[in-house]
Coordinates of C-alpha atoms and ligand atoms in Angstrom, one line a residue:
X1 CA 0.0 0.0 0.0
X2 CA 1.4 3.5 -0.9
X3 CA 1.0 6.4 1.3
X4 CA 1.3 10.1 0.1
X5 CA 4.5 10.7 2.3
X6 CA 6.2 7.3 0.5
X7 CA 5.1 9.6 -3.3
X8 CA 7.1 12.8 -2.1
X9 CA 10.4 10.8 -1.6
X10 CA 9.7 8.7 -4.5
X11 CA 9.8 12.1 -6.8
X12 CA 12.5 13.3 -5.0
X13 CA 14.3 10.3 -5.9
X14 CA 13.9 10.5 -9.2
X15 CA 14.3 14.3 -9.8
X16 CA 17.7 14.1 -8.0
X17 CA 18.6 11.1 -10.3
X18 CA 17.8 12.8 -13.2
X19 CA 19.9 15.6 -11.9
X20 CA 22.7 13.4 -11.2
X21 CA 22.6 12.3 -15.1
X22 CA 25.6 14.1 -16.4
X23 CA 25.0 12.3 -20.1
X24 CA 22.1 11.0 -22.0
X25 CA 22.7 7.6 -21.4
X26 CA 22.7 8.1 -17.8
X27 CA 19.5 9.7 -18.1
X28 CA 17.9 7.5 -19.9
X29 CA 18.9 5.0 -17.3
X30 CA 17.4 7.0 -14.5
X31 CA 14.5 7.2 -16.6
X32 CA 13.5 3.1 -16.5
X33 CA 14.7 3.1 -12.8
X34 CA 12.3 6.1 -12.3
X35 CA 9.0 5.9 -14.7
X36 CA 9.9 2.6 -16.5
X37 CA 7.2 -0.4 -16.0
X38 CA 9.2 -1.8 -12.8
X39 CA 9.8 1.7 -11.2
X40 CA 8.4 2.3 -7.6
X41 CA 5.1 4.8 -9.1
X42 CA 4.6 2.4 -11.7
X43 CA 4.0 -0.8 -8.9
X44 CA 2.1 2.0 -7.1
X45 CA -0.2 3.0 -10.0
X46 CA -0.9 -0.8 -10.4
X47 CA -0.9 -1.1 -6.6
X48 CA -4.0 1.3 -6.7
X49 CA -6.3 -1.9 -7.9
X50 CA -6.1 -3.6 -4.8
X51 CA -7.1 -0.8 -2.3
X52 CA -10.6 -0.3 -0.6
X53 CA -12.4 1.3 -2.9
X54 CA -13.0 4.7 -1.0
X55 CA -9.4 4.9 -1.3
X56 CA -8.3 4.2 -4.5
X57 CA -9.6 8.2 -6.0
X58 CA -7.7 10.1 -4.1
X59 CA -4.7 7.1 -4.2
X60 CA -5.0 7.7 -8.3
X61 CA -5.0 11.6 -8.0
X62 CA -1.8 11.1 -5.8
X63 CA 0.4 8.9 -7.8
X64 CA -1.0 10.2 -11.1
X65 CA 0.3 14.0 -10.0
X66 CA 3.7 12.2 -9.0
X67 CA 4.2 10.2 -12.2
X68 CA 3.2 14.2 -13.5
X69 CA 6.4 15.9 -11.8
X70 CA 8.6 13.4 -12.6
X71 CA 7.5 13.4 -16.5
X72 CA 8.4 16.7 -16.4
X73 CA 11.5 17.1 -14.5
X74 CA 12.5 14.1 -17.1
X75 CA 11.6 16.8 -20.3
X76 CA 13.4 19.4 -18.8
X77 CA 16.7 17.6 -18.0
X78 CA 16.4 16.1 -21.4
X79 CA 16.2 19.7 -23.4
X80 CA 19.3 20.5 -21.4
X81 CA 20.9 17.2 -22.5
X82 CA 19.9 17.8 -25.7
X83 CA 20.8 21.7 -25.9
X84 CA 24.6 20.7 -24.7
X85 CA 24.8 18.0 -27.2
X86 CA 23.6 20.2 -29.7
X87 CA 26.6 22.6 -28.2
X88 CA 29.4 20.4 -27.9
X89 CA 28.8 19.3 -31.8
X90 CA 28.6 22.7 -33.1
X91 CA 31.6 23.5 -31.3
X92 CA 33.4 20.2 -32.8
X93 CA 32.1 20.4 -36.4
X94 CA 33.2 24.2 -36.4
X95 CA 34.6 25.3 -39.7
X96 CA 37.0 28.2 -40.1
X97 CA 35.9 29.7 -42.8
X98 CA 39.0 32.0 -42.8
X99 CA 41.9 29.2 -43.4
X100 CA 43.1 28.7 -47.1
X101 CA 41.1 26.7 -49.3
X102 CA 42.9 23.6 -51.2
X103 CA 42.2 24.8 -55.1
X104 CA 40.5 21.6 -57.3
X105 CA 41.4 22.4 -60.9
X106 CA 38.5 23.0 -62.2
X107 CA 36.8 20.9 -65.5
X108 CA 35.9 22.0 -69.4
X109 CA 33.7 20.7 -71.7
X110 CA 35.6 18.7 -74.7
X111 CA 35.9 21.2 -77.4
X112 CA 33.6 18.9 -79.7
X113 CA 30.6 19.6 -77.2
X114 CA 31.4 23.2 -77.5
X115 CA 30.9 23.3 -81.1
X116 CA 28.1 21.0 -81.6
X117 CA 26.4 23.7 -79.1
X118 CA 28.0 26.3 -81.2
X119 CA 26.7 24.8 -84.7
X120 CA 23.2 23.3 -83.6
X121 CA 22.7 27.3 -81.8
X122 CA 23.2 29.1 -85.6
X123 CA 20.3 26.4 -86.4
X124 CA 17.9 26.4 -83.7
X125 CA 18.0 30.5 -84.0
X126 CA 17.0 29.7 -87.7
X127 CA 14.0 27.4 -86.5
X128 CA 15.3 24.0 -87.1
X129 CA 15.2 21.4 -85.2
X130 CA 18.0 19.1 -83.5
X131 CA 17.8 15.3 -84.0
X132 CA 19.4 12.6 -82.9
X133 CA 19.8 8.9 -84.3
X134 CA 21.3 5.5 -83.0
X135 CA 24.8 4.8 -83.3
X136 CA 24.7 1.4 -83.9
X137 CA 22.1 1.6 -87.6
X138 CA 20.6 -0.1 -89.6
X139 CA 22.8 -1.3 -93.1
X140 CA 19.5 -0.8 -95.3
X141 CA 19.4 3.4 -93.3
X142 CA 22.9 3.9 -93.4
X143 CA 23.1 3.0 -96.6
X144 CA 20.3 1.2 -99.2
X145 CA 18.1 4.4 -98.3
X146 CA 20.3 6.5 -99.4
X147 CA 20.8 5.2 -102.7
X148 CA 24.2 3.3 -102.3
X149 CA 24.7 0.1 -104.7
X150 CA 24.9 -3.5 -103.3
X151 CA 28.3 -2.8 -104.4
X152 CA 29.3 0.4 -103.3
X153 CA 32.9 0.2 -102.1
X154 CA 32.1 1.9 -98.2
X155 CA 29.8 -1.0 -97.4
X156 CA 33.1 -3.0 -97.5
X157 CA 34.0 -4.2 -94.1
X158 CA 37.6 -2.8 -95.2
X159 CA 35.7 0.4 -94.6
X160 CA 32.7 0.0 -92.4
X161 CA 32.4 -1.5 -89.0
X162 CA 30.0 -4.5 -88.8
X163 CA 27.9 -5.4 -85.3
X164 CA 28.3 -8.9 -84.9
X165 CA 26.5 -11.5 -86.5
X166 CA 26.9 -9.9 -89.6
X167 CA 23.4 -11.6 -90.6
X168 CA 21.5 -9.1 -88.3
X169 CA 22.4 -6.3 -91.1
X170 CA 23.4 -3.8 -88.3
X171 CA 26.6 -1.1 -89.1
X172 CA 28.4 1.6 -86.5
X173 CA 26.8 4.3 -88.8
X174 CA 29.5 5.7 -91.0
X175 CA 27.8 9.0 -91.6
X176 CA 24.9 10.9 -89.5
X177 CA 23.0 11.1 -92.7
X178 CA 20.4 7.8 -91.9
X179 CA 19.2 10.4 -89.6
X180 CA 17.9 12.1 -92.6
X181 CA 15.5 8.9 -93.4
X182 CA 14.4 8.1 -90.5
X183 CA 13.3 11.9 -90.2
X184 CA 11.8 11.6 -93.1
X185 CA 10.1 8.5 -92.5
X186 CA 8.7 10.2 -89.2
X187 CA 8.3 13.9 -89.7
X188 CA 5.4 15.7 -91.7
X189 CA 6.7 17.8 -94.2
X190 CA 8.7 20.6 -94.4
X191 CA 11.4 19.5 -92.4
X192 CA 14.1 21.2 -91.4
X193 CA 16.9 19.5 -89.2
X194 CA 20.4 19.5 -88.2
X195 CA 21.8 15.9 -86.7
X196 CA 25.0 16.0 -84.2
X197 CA 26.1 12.7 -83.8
X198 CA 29.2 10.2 -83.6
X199 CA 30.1 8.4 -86.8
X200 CA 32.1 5.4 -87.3
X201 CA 34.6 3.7 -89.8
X202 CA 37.2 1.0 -89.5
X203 CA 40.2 4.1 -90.0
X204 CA 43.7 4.1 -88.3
X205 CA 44.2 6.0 -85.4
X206 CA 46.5 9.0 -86.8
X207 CA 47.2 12.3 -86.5
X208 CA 44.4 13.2 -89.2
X209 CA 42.3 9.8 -88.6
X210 CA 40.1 8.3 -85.9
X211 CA 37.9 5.8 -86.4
X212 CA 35.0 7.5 -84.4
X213 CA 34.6 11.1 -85.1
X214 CA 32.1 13.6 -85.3
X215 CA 29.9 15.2 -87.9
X216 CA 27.2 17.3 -88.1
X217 CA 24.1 16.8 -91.0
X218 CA 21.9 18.9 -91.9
X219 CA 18.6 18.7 -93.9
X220 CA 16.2 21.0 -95.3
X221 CA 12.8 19.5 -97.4
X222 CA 10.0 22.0 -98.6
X223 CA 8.3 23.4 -101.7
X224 CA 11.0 25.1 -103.7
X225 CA 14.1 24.4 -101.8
X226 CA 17.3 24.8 -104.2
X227 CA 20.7 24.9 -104.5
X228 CA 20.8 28.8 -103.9
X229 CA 19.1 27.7 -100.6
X230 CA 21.9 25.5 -99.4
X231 CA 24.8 28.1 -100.7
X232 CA 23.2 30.9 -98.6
X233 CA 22.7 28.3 -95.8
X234 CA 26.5 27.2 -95.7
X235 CA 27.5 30.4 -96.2
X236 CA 25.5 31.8 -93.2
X237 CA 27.2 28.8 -91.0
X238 CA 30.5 30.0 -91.6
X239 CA 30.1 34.1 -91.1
X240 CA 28.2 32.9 -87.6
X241 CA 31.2 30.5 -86.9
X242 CA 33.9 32.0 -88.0
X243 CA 33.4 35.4 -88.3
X244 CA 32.0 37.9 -91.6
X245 CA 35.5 37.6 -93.5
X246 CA 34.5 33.9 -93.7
X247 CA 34.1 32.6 -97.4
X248 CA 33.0 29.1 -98.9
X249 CA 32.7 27.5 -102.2
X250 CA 31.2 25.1 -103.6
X251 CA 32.7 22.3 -106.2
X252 CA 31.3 19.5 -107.7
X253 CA 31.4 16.3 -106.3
X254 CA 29.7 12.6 -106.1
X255 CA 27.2 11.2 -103.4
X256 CA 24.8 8.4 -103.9
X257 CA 22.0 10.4 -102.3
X258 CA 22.2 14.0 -103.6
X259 CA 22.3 15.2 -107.2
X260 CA 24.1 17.5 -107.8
X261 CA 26.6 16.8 -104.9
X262 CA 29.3 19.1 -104.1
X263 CA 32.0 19.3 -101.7
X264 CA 32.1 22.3 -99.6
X265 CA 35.6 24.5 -99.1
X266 CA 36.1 26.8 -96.6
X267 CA 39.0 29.7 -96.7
X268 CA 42.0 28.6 -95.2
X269 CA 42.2 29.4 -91.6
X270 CA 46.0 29.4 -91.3
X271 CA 46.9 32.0 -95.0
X272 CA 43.1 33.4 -95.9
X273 CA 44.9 32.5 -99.3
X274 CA 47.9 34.4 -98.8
X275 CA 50.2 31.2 -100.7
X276 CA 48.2 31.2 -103.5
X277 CA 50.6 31.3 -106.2
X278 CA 53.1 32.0 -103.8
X279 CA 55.9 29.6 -103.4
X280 CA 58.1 32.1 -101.0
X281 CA 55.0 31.4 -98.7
X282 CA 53.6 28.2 -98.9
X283 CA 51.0 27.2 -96.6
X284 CA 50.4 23.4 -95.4
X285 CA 47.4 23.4 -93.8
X286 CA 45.5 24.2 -97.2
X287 CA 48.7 22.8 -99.5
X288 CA 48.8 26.5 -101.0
X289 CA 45.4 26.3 -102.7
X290 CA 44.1 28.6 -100.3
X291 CA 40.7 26.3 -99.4
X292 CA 39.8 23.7 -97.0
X293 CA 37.4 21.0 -97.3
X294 CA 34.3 21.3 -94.4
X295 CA 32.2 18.8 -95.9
X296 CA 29.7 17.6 -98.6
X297 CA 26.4 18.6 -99.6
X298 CA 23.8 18.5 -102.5
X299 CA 19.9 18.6 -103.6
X300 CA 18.2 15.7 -102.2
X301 CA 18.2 12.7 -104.8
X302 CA 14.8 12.5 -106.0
X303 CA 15.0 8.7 -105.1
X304 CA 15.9 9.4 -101.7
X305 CA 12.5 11.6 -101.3
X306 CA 10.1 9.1 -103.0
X307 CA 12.2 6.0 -100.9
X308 CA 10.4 7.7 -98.0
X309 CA 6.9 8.6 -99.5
X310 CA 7.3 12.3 -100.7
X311 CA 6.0 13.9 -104.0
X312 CA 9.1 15.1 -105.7
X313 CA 7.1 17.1 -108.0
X314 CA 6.3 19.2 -104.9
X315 CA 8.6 19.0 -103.0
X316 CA 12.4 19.1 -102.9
X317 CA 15.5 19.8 -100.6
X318 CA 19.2 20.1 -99.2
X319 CA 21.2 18.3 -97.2
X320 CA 24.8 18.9 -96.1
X321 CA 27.3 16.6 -94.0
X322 CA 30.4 18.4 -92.2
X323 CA 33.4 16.9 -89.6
X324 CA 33.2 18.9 -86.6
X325 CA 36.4 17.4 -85.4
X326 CA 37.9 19.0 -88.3
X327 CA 35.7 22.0 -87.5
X328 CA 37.2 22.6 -83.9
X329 CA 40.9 22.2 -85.8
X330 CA 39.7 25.0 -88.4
X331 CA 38.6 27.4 -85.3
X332 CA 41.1 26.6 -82.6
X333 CA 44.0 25.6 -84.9
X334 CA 44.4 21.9 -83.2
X335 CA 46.6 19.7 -85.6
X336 CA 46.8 16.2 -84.0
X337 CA 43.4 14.7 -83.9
X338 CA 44.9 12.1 -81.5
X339 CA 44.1 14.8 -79.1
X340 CA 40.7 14.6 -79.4
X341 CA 39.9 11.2 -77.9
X342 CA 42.7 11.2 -75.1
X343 CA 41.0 12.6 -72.8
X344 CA 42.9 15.5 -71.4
X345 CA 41.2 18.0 -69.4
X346 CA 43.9 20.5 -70.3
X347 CA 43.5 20.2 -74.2
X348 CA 39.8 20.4 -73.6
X349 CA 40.4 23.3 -71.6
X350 CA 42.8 25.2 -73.4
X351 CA 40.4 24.6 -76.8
X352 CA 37.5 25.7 -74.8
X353 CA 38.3 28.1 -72.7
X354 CA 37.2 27.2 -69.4
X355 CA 33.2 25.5 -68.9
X356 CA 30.7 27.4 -71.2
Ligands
DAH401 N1 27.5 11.6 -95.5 C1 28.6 12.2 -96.2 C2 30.0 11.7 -95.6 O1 30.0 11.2 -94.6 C3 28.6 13.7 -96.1 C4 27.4 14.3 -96.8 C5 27.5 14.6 -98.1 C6 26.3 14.5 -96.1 C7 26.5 15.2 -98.8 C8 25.2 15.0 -96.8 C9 25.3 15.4 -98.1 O2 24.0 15.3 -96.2 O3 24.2 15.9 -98.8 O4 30.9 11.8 -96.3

C-alpha cells in the first residue's frame, strides 16, 4: 500500500537522479529506474487496484500528479541534454571559414561539345530542329536508303564497321545522314533539321584519322528548296562561326543520295589565301590552294525523297554533312586529332576556354 508521504520521496528520488545524469545515457537510465514499467510509481499506480475502494480516487490523483512531476522534470533535464549535445557538436564540427582553401582544378567541356552547341545554336536560331539517331544503324538506313549500290565500295568491311552477326544487317553508322530517313520517315513535311552525332569507320588512329569522329548533317525538305538555298545556308554557318571575313565555295562532287553533290571549301584558316601562287609562302594546312574542305552537300536525290513517301514534284531539298572534329581544328587551330579522344582536361580546356 502507498502512502502520500512514501510519493514525495519517491519524486524526489527521481528528480535528483535525473539531476545526477551528467549524459544522456545516464538519463535515460534514471528514466527506467524512475517511470519505466518496474519503477516504484509504476508498482504503485498498479498497486492502486487492490485498495478499498473509498481509497483508490484520491490514491489515483496522488500517484497520477507524481508520475506528473517526474515526467516533467525528465523533459526538462532532457532539453538541457539535448541543448549541450547540440553545443558540444557545433563547437566540434566548427569550420573556419577564414583558413586557405585547397584549389581543385576546375573541369571544361571537350571542345567537340562546345561546337556541336556552337553549330546546332546558328540552327535552332533559324528554327530548325536538333535530331538525334542510333549509333549502332541499320545497313538498309545507313546505306540502301540512301541510294548506295549493293556494291558500293564503303559497305566493304575494309571500310565500315560491322555489329556482330553480320546476318543481323546492323553497321556503326558511317555517316549521320540515316538520320535524314528516319526523319523523313517520321516527320510531316517541311522538315528542317540539323543531326549531331558520332560516326564510325574502320580508319587508323593518326594524327588526321580516328575511327570515331564527329559530324554534323543537316537537312532541309519543302516546296521550292534549291541549290541557292543551301549556298546561302552554308555560307550563313560560316560568317556565324567564324566570323564575316568567312568565305566558302562550292565544287562538284559525287554522293549516292544528292544530285548535284558538291564538296564544300572553306577559306583557309591558317593564309586566308595568302600562298596562293606564292611559293616564297607556302601554306600546309591548305597545300597553297588557299581552301579547306568542311564537308559535302547537294539537292536531295529525287530517289531518296520518293524512298520515304514524298512527291518530288512538290517537294524538294538540301542536305549537307560536315566533320566537326575537323571544325574545332579550323577554329582553334588543333593539328593532331589524337588529341581529341585522349581525354585530357587541359586540351579540352585550353580549346575551350574554361566550362561554357
Ligand atoms: N555523309 C557524307 C559523308 O559522310 C557527307 C554528306 C555529303 C552528307 C552530302 C550530306 C550530303 O548530307 O548531302 O561523307
Amino acid at each position: 500500500m502507498t502512502s502520500t508521504p512514501d510519493l514525495a520521496v519517491l519524486v524526489k528520488e527521481a528528480l535528483r537522479a535525473f539531476a545526477a545524469a551528467t549524459t544522456m545515457e545516464e538519463l535515460k537510465a534514471a528514466k527506467v529506474a524512475h517511470v519505466g514499467e518496474n519503477s516504484p510509481v509504476a508498482l504503485a499506480n498498479r498497486g492502486i487496484a487492490d485498495l478499498p475502494k473509498e481509497d483508490r480516487k484520491t490514491a489515483g490523483q496522488a500517484i497520477g500528479q507524481a508520475r506528473g512531476e517526474i515526467a516533467i522534470a525528465y523533459r526538462s533535464r532532457e532539453s538541457e541534454h539535448e541543448a549541450q549535445e547540440l553545443e558540444a557538436r557545433l563547437l566540434a564540427e566548427r569550420v573556419d571559414v577564414t583558413l586557405p582553401v585547397t584549389r581543385r582544378p576546375q573541369g571544361a567541356l571537350h571542345p567537340v561539345t562546345t561546337m556541336f552547341n556552337d553549330l546546332c545554336d546558328v540552327f535552332v536560331a533559324m528554327g530548325w530542329e536538333v535530331m538525334e539517331g542510333p549509333e549502332a544503324e541499320a545497313e538498309w538506313l545507313n546505306f540502301d536508303a540512301l541510294n548506295f549500290t549493293p556494291d558500293h565500295p564503303s559497305r566493304f568491311m575494309s571500310d565500315t564497321l560491322f555489329v556482330d552477326p553480320p546476318e543481323h544487317h546492323l553497321v556503326m553508322r558511317t555517316h549521320t545522314s540515316p538520320v535524314q530517313m528516319r526523319t523523313l520517315l517520321t516527320h510531316d513535311l517541311p522538315v528542317y533539321i540539323v543531326v549531331p552525332g558520332k560516326t564510325y569507320r574502320a580508319d587508323e588512329y593518326d594524327a588526321t584519322h580516328l575511327p570515331v569522329f564527329h559530324q554534323l548533317e543537316g537537312l532541309a525538305v519543302d516546296k521550292g528548296l534549291s541549290m541557292a538555298d543551301l549556298k546561302g545556308t552554308l555560307d550563313h554557318l560560316a560568317k556565324a562561326m567564324f566570323g564575316d571575313q568567312a568565305r566558302t565555295r562550292l565544287r562538284p562532287h559525287y554522293f549516292p543520295f544528292t544530285e548535284p553533290s558538291a564538296e564544300i571549301d572553306i577559306d583557309c584558316f591558317v593564309c586566308h589565301g595568302q600562298s596562293v601562287g606564292n611559293p616564297d609562302q607556302p601554306c600546309r594546312t591548305c597545300k597553297s590552294e588557299g581552301w579547306i574542305e568542311w564537308g559535302g552537300c547537294g539537292v536531295v536525290n529525287p530517289k531518296v525523297l520518293q524512298a520515304a513517301g514524298i512527291d518530288v514534284e512538290i517537294y524538294s531539298g538540301f542536305a549537307f554533312g560536315m566533320g566537326v572534329d575537323r571544325t574545332v581544328m579550323f577554329r582553334h587551330g588543333a593539328s593532331d586529332l589524337r588529341d581529341f579522344a585522349e581525354g585530357d582536361v587541359r586540351f579540352s580546356r585550353q580549346m575551350a576556354g574554361g566550362v561554357r
